[in-house]
Structure formats: structure tokens, C-alpha cells
């Protein structure tokens, strides 16, 4: 776990239960008296250092590189010249709404849940894609049989997101409208994100989110608020978006053409002069992030609804105080290029010069090595059985004759190749 010393720790201890105070004090005393192993420090802030389980603590790890759009400090960037008109279009009086919290609302948890898995123990399983297959990433994916669906324990017919973080491979797996049917997972769309690079989905493609963005890095999580720092932008929805997107988004979900409608991917931030000193400490952490990293428009929905993960440690009364803010307390950050149907970027898809199996024919119980040579790709998936890979080969051991498909993707599209391993 990551530790912060000084006044912040003292304040957090003061606000916790006696059990939590004792636990934290023991940890802090241990840190003062003992020298932790280099291995413990090596895992801090890495994929491998994430805690396994539902809502696992990331222990300081921040997905994607420091220069990624989600992790960029935008506090000093210029204001967009059309900011006032865009805020008015969203609804200047619309209150900020934390769409996460503790407990249940209408029988469902509040927020978008996630789980961290260890793929040495959590097997990858097939995912049936039923709606946006051509814009989705093929499985398999390490989705647990009891993975939390957005709205659990009684998910409705809404977005039903499922988010899974793989701490071994450093991948995020995200599903939109996920259902368990006859013991198997299916989803309307899927996306796999490499947390080690600045991955960009193909332009005009969706993801598990309408903007073609990853969902997880935009969630407010209790573990980071407890650690007194949110070091990334926060996901936000607005009622109507424009038929346009601006990076890091890749997809629009609207037919609205008004120049005042926010495009997907647009960034807003809390105005620097907004006084946050009267808010509770946990709220101040969120509000500070809204000034420093801001909001990224990711979907159509409630006006100024910011996303977070459900957690029984949230204080809903404190979160409700955030609703005293309105859209007029925010400003739009200067946008880069805004892409519409008239100027979508184009370029070459990845090139697959070879995809082979050696040997192509095996006896039952034997293995074969799949190898490929790919250029101009951001990420590669082999399906079935394998999943995303950064390597250029993988050993497979099919029990029956199997056709393997290579999916290799960049910002302009996807190239696929197939090879069959025959089993006698």
C-alpha cells in the first residue's frame, strides 16, 4: 500500500473507526521501525502491486503513461473561446452530480464497479459479442464467473459495464451491456486496453464507452481519495453531445451538429478561483483533481454526472455537498482538432507479413508455436484461447483442430489473419 506521512495521515486517522485507526497506526509504526524489502518498494505504483479482488486497491498505480490524456495536468491550458456557449448548451445551472457512493439506490449499487484479477489463477474465457462485433476486441478475457456488473446486485437494463484489470499482463478488459447467459459471458461491445502505452482506438470506433475511451481510468475511487490525491481526469456525461469527437475520444454518438454542443472527448475543469476550503477533506481531493486534471466527456447521460466506483466507505452526505457546484463553475479547456464526418483521420492499417503455426499438424497432447510479423500496430490479440500479447509468438496446445485468428489494430483500423493447427 502507498503511504503518505504528516498531517494528511493524521486527519485520515482521526476520521476512521477505532479498528481502522489501529490498523493504520500499526502500519505506520512498522514503517518507522522496520526497513521494508526492496521487493515491496519495487511493486509500489506498478500493475503487479495492485490488490486482487473486487474494488482492489491500486496502491498508487496509475494506468497509462504520464503523458496520456487521462493523466495530463490541464490546469494552465487556455480556455476554449467557445467555452461559455458550450457550458450554456450543457446547462449552466446543472448541478455537479457524483454518480457513485455507498449503499444502494433502488436496489442497485451506485457507481461502476471493477475487479482486479491474477491471470495465473483466473482463466480467460470466451466473450460472445452481440452488437458491435466489428468494433470490438475479441476474447478470451479473464472475466470471473461472478464478476460485478454495474448496478449489482440488481443490474437493470442499462449500460451494465464490467471492468476487469489484469495485474499480470497490465491490461484492462471492459464490457458494455454484459450478461451471463447459460453460464457464459456476452456483451454488446468489448475493448481491451494496454495500460503501458498511449493506446488509441481506431477513429470512429466505439469501445465499452460511447466516446471510444477506456472507462476505468476516469473513475473516482475511494482508495485514491483516501490517499489524498486523484492524479487523473474524471469521466463525465452530458445530456446531448455533438456529432464529433476530439482526442483522446474516437467516436461520436449523436446527430447534433451545433457548434455549441460538446464533442466526445472534450475537457472541462473547475475554475481556478472556485473556493474549495469549506468542503470536507475527501471532497477537496475530488475538487482539486477537477481543477488540475478536469473532466472528459465520455457519454450521453445526466448533465454533469461524474463517474466513480461504488464503495461502502464513501460518505454519501459528504458527496452530496458536491451537488452545490454547477456547470457554470466550470470552463471548457481549449480543444485541439475536432473531428466530424467531414474530416476523420485516415491512414494505413497494420501490415501482417506472416502468421504461421510450427508445426501446423500435431498429435493430441502436443503443442505448436504461433508466430507473426506485424508492423504499424498498437496492440495484437490472438483468439481463441490466448488473448492480447506484446510478444510475436505464443505456444498453444489445442485438443482439437483449431483455427487461430490474429487481430492487430492501430488508430486507423484492424488487420486480421488466420492459421489452422490440425490435431490428429
Coordinates of C-alpha atoms in Angstrom, one line a residue:
X1 CA 0.0 0.0 0.0
X2 CA 1.2 3.6 -0.6
X3 CA 1.6 5.8 2.4
X4 CA 1.6 9.5 2.9
X5 CA 3.1 10.9 6.1
X6 CA 2.2 14.0 8.1
X7 CA -1.0 15.9 8.5
X8 CA -3.0 14.1 5.8
X9 CA -2.4 10.7 7.5
X10 CA -3.3 12.2 10.9
X11 CA -6.5 13.6 9.5
X12 CA -7.5 10.3 7.9
X13 CA -6.8 8.5 11.2
X14 CA -9.0 10.9 13.0
X15 CA -11.9 10.2 10.7
X16 CA -11.7 6.4 10.8
X17 CA -13.2 3.8 13.0
X18 CA -11.1 2.6 16.0
X19 CA -10.3 -0.6 14.1
X20 CA -9.1 1.3 11.1
X21 CA -7.1 3.7 13.3
X22 CA -5.4 0.8 15.0
X23 CA -4.6 -0.9 11.7
X24 CA -3.1 2.3 10.2
X25 CA -1.1 3.1 13.3
X26 CA 0.4 -0.4 13.3
X27 CA 1.4 0.0 9.7
X28 CA 2.9 3.5 10.3
X29 CA 4.8 2.3 13.3
X30 CA 6.1 -0.7 11.4
X31 CA 7.3 1.7 8.6
X32 CA 9.1 3.8 11.1
X33 CA 10.9 0.9 12.8
X34 CA 11.4 -1.6 10.1
X35 CA 13.2 -1.5 6.8
X36 CA 10.9 -2.8 4.1
X37 CA 12.3 -5.1 1.5
X38 CA 13.3 -3.7 -1.9
X39 CA 10.7 -6.1 -3.5
X40 CA 7.9 -4.3 -1.6
X41 CA 9.0 -0.9 -3.0
X42 CA 9.5 -2.4 -6.4
X43 CA 5.9 -3.3 -6.6
X44 CA 4.5 0.0 -5.4
X45 CA 2.9 2.0 -8.2
X46 CA 3.0 -0.9 -10.7
X47 CA 0.5 -3.2 -12.2
X48 CA 1.9 -6.0 -10.1
X49 CA 1.3 -4.0 -6.9
X50 CA -2.5 -3.9 -7.4
X51 CA -4.5 -5.8 -4.8
X52 CA -6.5 -8.7 -6.2
X53 CA -10.3 -8.7 -5.8
X54 CA -13.4 -6.6 -6.2
X55 CA -12.6 -3.0 -6.0
X56 CA -8.9 -3.9 -5.3
X57 CA -6.6 -1.1 -4.1
X58 CA -4.3 0.1 -6.9
X59 CA -1.7 1.1 -4.3
X60 CA -0.6 4.2 -6.2
X61 CA -0.6 2.7 -9.7
X62 CA -2.0 5.0 -12.4
X63 CA -3.0 3.3 -15.7
X64 CA -1.3 4.6 -18.9
X65 CA 1.9 6.7 -19.2
X66 CA 2.3 10.0 -17.6
X67 CA 1.8 11.9 -20.9
X68 CA -1.5 10.1 -21.5
X69 CA -4.5 12.4 -21.9
X70 CA -6.1 11.0 -18.7
X71 CA -3.0 11.8 -16.7
X72 CA -2.2 15.3 -18.1
X73 CA -2.4 18.4 -15.9
X74 CA -4.6 20.8 -17.8
X75 CA -4.8 23.5 -15.0
X76 CA -2.8 26.0 -17.0
X77 CA -4.1 25.3 -20.5
X78 CA -6.1 28.1 -22.2
X79 CA -9.8 28.4 -22.1
X80 CA -11.7 27.5 -25.3
X81 CA -13.1 30.6 -26.9
X82 CA -16.5 29.0 -27.2
X83 CA -16.5 27.9 -23.5
X84 CA -19.4 30.0 -22.3
X85 CA -21.7 28.8 -25.2
X86 CA -20.8 25.2 -24.6
X87 CA -21.5 25.4 -20.9
X88 CA -24.8 27.1 -21.6
X89 CA -25.7 24.3 -24.0
X90 CA -24.9 21.7 -21.3
X91 CA -27.0 23.7 -18.9
X92 CA -25.2 26.4 -16.8
X93 CA -27.3 25.7 -13.8
X94 CA -26.9 21.9 -14.0
X95 CA -25.6 20.7 -10.6
X96 CA -22.5 18.5 -10.4
X97 CA -23.7 15.0 -9.6
X98 CA -21.4 12.4 -8.1
X99 CA -22.8 9.2 -9.7
X100 CA -21.2 6.9 -7.1
X101 CA -21.4 6.3 -3.4
X102 CA -22.1 3.8 -0.7
X103 CA -25.2 1.6 -0.2
X104 CA -28.0 1.0 -2.7
X105 CA -30.3 3.2 -4.8
X106 CA -33.4 1.4 -6.0
X107 CA -31.8 -1.9 -5.1
X108 CA -28.6 -1.3 -7.0
X109 CA -25.1 -0.1 -6.0
X110 CA -24.1 3.4 -7.0
X111 CA -21.3 3.6 -9.5
X112 CA -19.3 1.5 -11.9
X113 CA -17.6 -1.5 -10.2
X114 CA -14.3 -3.1 -11.2
X115 CA -12.2 -6.1 -10.2
X116 CA -8.5 -6.9 -10.3
X117 CA -7.5 -10.4 -11.2
X118 CA -4.4 -12.5 -11.3
X119 CA -4.3 -14.4 -14.7
X120 CA -2.2 -17.1 -13.3
X121 CA -5.3 -18.2 -11.4
X122 CA -8.1 -16.6 -13.2
X123 CA -8.5 -18.3 -16.6
X124 CA -9.5 -16.4 -19.8
X125 CA -12.9 -17.2 -21.1
X126 CA -14.7 -16.6 -24.4
X127 CA -16.9 -13.5 -24.7
X128 CA -19.8 -13.6 -27.2
X129 CA -20.1 -10.1 -28.8
X130 CA -23.7 -9.5 -30.0
X131 CA -24.0 -5.9 -31.2
X132 CA -20.7 -4.1 -32.2
X133 CA -18.6 -7.0 -33.2
X134 CA -16.6 -5.3 -35.9
X135 CA -15.6 -2.5 -33.5
X136 CA -14.9 -4.8 -30.5
X137 CA -11.9 -6.7 -29.3
X138 CA -12.1 -10.5 -29.5
X139 CA -11.7 -12.6 -26.4
X140 CA -10.7 -14.5 -24.5
X141 CA -10.8 -12.3 -21.4
X142 CA -10.1 -13.1 -17.7
X143 CA -13.7 -12.2 -16.6
X144 CA -14.5 -14.1 -13.4
X145 CA -17.8 -16.1 -13.4
X146 CA -19.0 -13.8 -10.5
X147 CA -17.7 -10.5 -12.0
X148 CA -19.6 -7.4 -10.8
X149 CA -21.9 -5.9 -13.3
X150 CA -22.7 -2.2 -13.0
X151 CA -25.8 -2.0 -10.8
X152 CA -25.2 -5.2 -8.9
X153 CA -26.8 -6.9 -7.0
X154 CA -29.8 -5.9 -9.2
X155 CA -28.4 -4.6 -12.5
X156 CA -31.1 -3.1 -14.7
X157 CA -31.3 -2.9 -18.5
X158 CA -28.8 0.0 -18.6
X159 CA -25.1 0.0 -19.5
X160 CA -24.2 -3.0 -17.4
X161 CA -20.5 -2.3 -17.6
X162 CA -18.0 -5.0 -16.5
X163 CA -14.4 -3.8 -15.9
X164 CA -11.5 -6.2 -15.2
X165 CA -7.9 -5.3 -14.6
X166 CA -5.2 -7.9 -15.2
X167 CA -2.3 -7.2 -12.8
X168 CA -0.1 -9.7 -14.5
X169 CA -0.3 -8.6 -18.1
X170 CA -1.2 -4.9 -17.3
X171 CA -4.4 -5.0 -19.4
X172 CA -7.9 -3.6 -18.9
X173 CA -10.8 -5.5 -20.2
X174 CA -14.1 -3.6 -20.5
X175 CA -17.6 -4.9 -21.5
X176 CA -20.7 -2.9 -22.3
X177 CA -24.1 -4.4 -21.6
X178 CA -22.7 -7.6 -20.2
X179 CA -24.9 -10.5 -19.5
X180 CA -24.3 -14.1 -18.2
X181 CA -26.2 -16.4 -20.5
X182 CA -26.2 -20.2 -19.8
X183 CA -23.0 -19.8 -17.8
X184 CA -21.1 -17.8 -20.5
X185 CA -20.4 -14.1 -20.8
X186 CA -21.8 -12.0 -23.7
X187 CA -21.7 -8.2 -24.3
X188 CA -22.8 -5.7 -26.8
X189 CA -19.2 -4.4 -27.2
X190 CA -15.8 -5.1 -25.7
X191 CA -12.5 -3.3 -25.5
X192 CA -9.0 -4.3 -24.3
X193 CA -6.6 -1.6 -23.2
X194 CA -2.8 -1.8 -22.8
X195 CA -2.1 0.1 -19.6
X196 CA 1.6 0.5 -20.6
X197 CA 1.1 2.6 -23.7
X198 CA -1.0 5.5 -25.1
X199 CA -3.5 3.3 -26.9
X200 CA -5.8 4.9 -29.4
X201 CA -8.8 3.0 -30.7
X202 CA -9.5 3.3 -34.5
X203 CA -11.1 6.6 -35.4
X204 CA -14.9 6.3 -35.4
X205 CA -14.8 3.1 -33.4
X206 CA -16.7 2.8 -30.1
X207 CA -15.4 1.0 -27.0
X208 CA -17.3 -0.1 -23.9
X209 CA -18.0 3.7 -23.6
X210 CA -19.7 5.8 -26.2
X211 CA -16.7 8.1 -26.8
X212 CA -14.4 5.1 -27.6
X213 CA -12.5 5.8 -24.4
X214 CA -11.5 3.5 -21.5
X215 CA -13.8 3.8 -18.6
X216 CA -11.7 2.7 -15.6
X217 CA -9.1 5.5 -15.7
X218 CA -11.9 8.1 -15.4
X219 CA -13.4 6.6 -12.2
X220 CA -13.2 8.3 -8.8
X221 CA -12.0 5.5 -6.4
X222 CA -12.1 5.6 -2.6
X223 CA -8.5 4.2 -2.4
X224 CA -7.1 7.2 -4.2
X225 CA -9.3 9.7 -2.3
X226 CA -8.1 8.1 0.9
X227 CA -4.5 8.6 -0.2
X228 CA -5.4 12.3 -0.7
X229 CA -4.7 12.5 -4.4
X230 CA -6.5 11.8 -7.7
X231 CA -3.9 12.1 -10.4
X232 CA -6.1 11.7 -13.5
X233 CA -9.1 13.2 -15.2
X234 CA -12.6 12.1 -14.3
X235 CA -15.3 10.7 -16.6
X236 CA -18.4 12.9 -17.1
X237 CA -21.7 12.6 -19.0
X238 CA -23.8 15.4 -20.6
X239 CA -27.4 15.2 -22.0
X240 CA -26.5 15.9 -25.6
X241 CA -23.2 15.7 -27.4
X242 CA -22.2 16.8 -30.9
X243 CA -21.7 14.5 -33.9
X244 CA -18.0 14.9 -33.4
X245 CA -15.1 13.8 -31.2
X246 CA -11.8 15.3 -30.2
X247 CA -8.8 13.3 -28.9
X248 CA -8.5 11.2 -26.9
X249 CA -12.0 10.2 -28.0
X250 CA -12.6 8.2 -31.2
X251 CA -16.3 8.0 -31.6
X252 CA -19.5 10.2 -31.6
X253 CA -22.9 9.1 -30.5
X254 CA -25.2 11.9 -31.8
X255 CA -26.6 13.6 -34.8
X256 CA -26.5 17.1 -33.2
X257 CA -24.4 19.4 -35.3
X258 CA -24.5 22.6 -33.2
X259 CA -21.0 24.1 -32.7
X260 CA -22.1 24.7 -29.1
X261 CA -22.7 21.0 -28.4
X262 CA -19.8 19.3 -26.6
X263 CA -17.9 16.8 -28.7
X264 CA -17.0 13.5 -27.2
X265 CA -13.5 13.8 -25.5
X266 CA -14.0 17.5 -24.7
X267 CA -12.3 18.6 -21.4
X268 CA -13.7 20.8 -18.7
X269 CA -12.1 21.9 -15.5
X270 CA -13.3 23.6 -12.3
X271 CA -12.4 27.3 -12.4
X272 CA -9.2 28.0 -10.5
X273 CA -10.8 30.7 -8.4
X274 CA -13.5 28.4 -7.0
X275 CA -13.0 28.2 -3.2
X276 CA -13.0 24.6 -2.0
X277 CA -11.8 25.3 1.5
X278 CA -15.3 24.8 3.1
X279 CA -15.7 21.3 1.7
X280 CA -14.9 18.1 3.6
X281 CA -11.4 16.8 3.1
X282 CA -12.5 13.9 0.8
X283 CA -14.5 16.3 -1.3
X284 CA -11.5 18.6 -1.5
X285 CA -9.4 15.8 -3.0
X286 CA -12.0 15.4 -5.8
X287 CA -12.4 19.1 -6.3
X288 CA -8.6 19.6 -6.6
X289 CA -8.5 16.9 -9.3
X290 CA -11.3 18.8 -11.1
X291 CA -9.1 21.8 -11.2
X292 CA -5.9 20.0 -12.1
X293 CA -7.0 17.2 -14.4
X294 CA -10.6 18.1 -15.2
X295 CA -13.4 16.2 -16.7
X296 CA -13.5 14.3 -20.0
X297 CA -16.9 13.9 -21.8
X298 CA -17.3 10.2 -22.3
X299 CA -21.0 9.5 -22.9
X300 CA -24.5 10.9 -23.2
X301 CA -26.4 10.9 -19.9
X302 CA -27.2 13.0 -16.9
X303 CA -25.9 16.6 -17.0
X304 CA -22.5 16.9 -15.2
X305 CA -22.7 13.3 -13.8
X306 CA -19.2 12.3 -12.8
X307 CA -18.3 8.6 -12.5
X308 CA -16.8 6.6 -9.7
X309 CA -16.6 3.2 -8.2
X310 CA -19.1 2.1 -5.5
X311 CA -17.6 1.6 -2.1
X312 CA -19.1 1.2 1.3
X313 CA -16.5 3.6 2.7
X314 CA -18.0 6.6 0.9
X315 CA -19.8 9.2 3.0
X316 CA -22.9 10.0 0.9
X317 CA -23.6 13.1 2.9
X318 CA -20.2 14.5 2.0
X319 CA -20.5 13.5 -1.6
X320 CA -23.9 15.3 -1.7
X321 CA -22.1 18.6 -1.0
X322 CA -20.5 18.4 -4.4
X323 CA -24.0 19.0 -5.8
X324 CA -23.7 22.6 -4.7
X325 CA -21.5 23.1 -7.7
X326 CA -23.0 23.9 -11.1
X327 CA -21.8 23.6 -14.7
X328 CA -21.2 27.4 -14.6
X329 CA -18.4 26.8 -12.1
X330 CA -16.5 25.0 -14.9
X331 CA -14.9 26.1 -18.1
X332 CA -14.0 24.3 -21.3
X333 CA -10.3 23.7 -22.0
X334 CA -9.0 24.7 -25.4
X335 CA -9.8 21.9 -27.8
X336 CA -7.5 20.5 -30.4
X337 CA -8.8 19.3 -33.7
X338 CA -12.5 18.4 -33.6
X339 CA -13.3 15.5 -36.0
X340 CA -16.6 15.3 -37.7
X341 CA -17.8 13.1 -40.6
X342 CA -16.1 15.5 -42.9
X343 CA -12.5 15.2 -41.6
X344 CA -12.0 11.9 -39.9
X345 CA -8.3 11.0 -40.0
X346 CA -7.3 8.2 -42.3
X347 CA -4.1 6.2 -42.7
X348 CA -2.7 2.7 -43.2
X349 CA -3.9 -0.2 -41.0
X350 CA -1.3 -2.6 -39.6
X351 CA 0.5 -4.9 -42.0
X352 CA 0.7 -8.6 -41.2
X353 CA 3.5 -10.1 -43.3
X354 CA 3.3 -13.5 -41.8
X355 CA 1.2 -15.6 -39.4
X356 CA 2.3 -19.2 -39.1
X357 CA 2.0 -22.4 -37.0
X358 CA 5.0 -24.6 -36.4
X359 CA 4.2 -27.4 -36.7
X360 CA 0.8 -26.9 -38.4
X361 CA -0.1 -30.5 -37.6
X362 CA 0.2 -32.1 -34.2
X363 CA -0.9 -35.2 -32.3
X364 CA -3.2 -34.8 -29.3
X365 CA -1.2 -33.6 -26.3
X366 CA 1.4 -31.9 -28.4
X367 CA 2.0 -28.1 -28.9
X368 CA 2.5 -25.7 -31.7
X369 CA 4.1 -22.3 -31.9
X370 CA 2.2 -19.5 -33.5
X371 CA 4.4 -16.7 -34.8
X372 CA 3.7 -13.5 -36.6
X373 CA 5.4 -10.5 -38.1
X374 CA 3.4 -7.3 -37.8
X375 CA 4.2 -3.6 -38.5
X376 CA 2.4 -0.4 -37.6
X377 CA 0.3 -2.0 -34.9
X378 CA -0.6 -0.7 -31.4
X379 CA -1.9 -4.0 -30.0
X380 CA -2.4 -7.6 -31.0
X381 CA -4.8 -10.3 -30.0
X382 CA -4.8 -14.0 -30.8
X383 CA -8.2 -15.8 -30.5
X384 CA -9.3 -18.2 -29.2
X385 CA -7.6 -19.3 -26.0
X386 CA -4.7 -16.7 -26.0
X387 CA -5.9 -13.0 -25.8
X388 CA -3.7 -9.9 -26.0
X389 CA 0.0 -10.2 -26.4
X390 CA 3.1 -7.9 -26.7
X391 CA 5.2 -10.8 -27.9
X392 CA 5.5 -12.0 -31.5
X393 CA 4.9 -15.7 -30.8
X394 CA 2.9 -17.9 -28.4
X395 CA 2.8 -21.7 -27.7
X396 CA -0.7 -23.3 -28.0
X397 CA -1.8 -26.8 -27.2
X398 CA -5.2 -27.3 -28.8
X399 CA -7.1 -30.5 -28.1
X400 CA -9.0 -30.4 -31.4
X401 CA -8.2 -28.9 -34.8
X402 CA -8.4 -25.1 -34.2
X403 CA -8.3 -22.1 -36.4
X404 CA -6.5 -19.2 -34.7
X405 CA -7.2 -15.6 -35.7
X406 CA -4.7 -12.8 -35.3
X407 CA -6.2 -9.3 -34.7
X408 CA -3.8 -6.4 -35.0
X409 CA -5.0 -2.9 -34.5
X410 CA -3.9 0.8 -34.7
X411 CA -5.7 4.1 -34.8
X412 CA -6.7 3.6 -38.5
X413 CA -8.2 0.2 -38.4
X414 CA -7.6 -3.5 -37.9
X415 CA -5.9 -6.3 -40.0
X416 CA -6.7 -10.0 -39.4
X417 CA -5.0 -13.2 -40.4
X418 CA -5.8 -16.9 -39.7
X419 CA -3.9 -20.1 -39.3
X420 CA -5.1 -23.6 -38.5
X421 CA -3.5 -26.1 -36.3
X422 CA -4.6 -29.6 -37.2
X423 CA -4.9 -32.1 -34.4
X424 CA -4.8 -35.9 -35.1

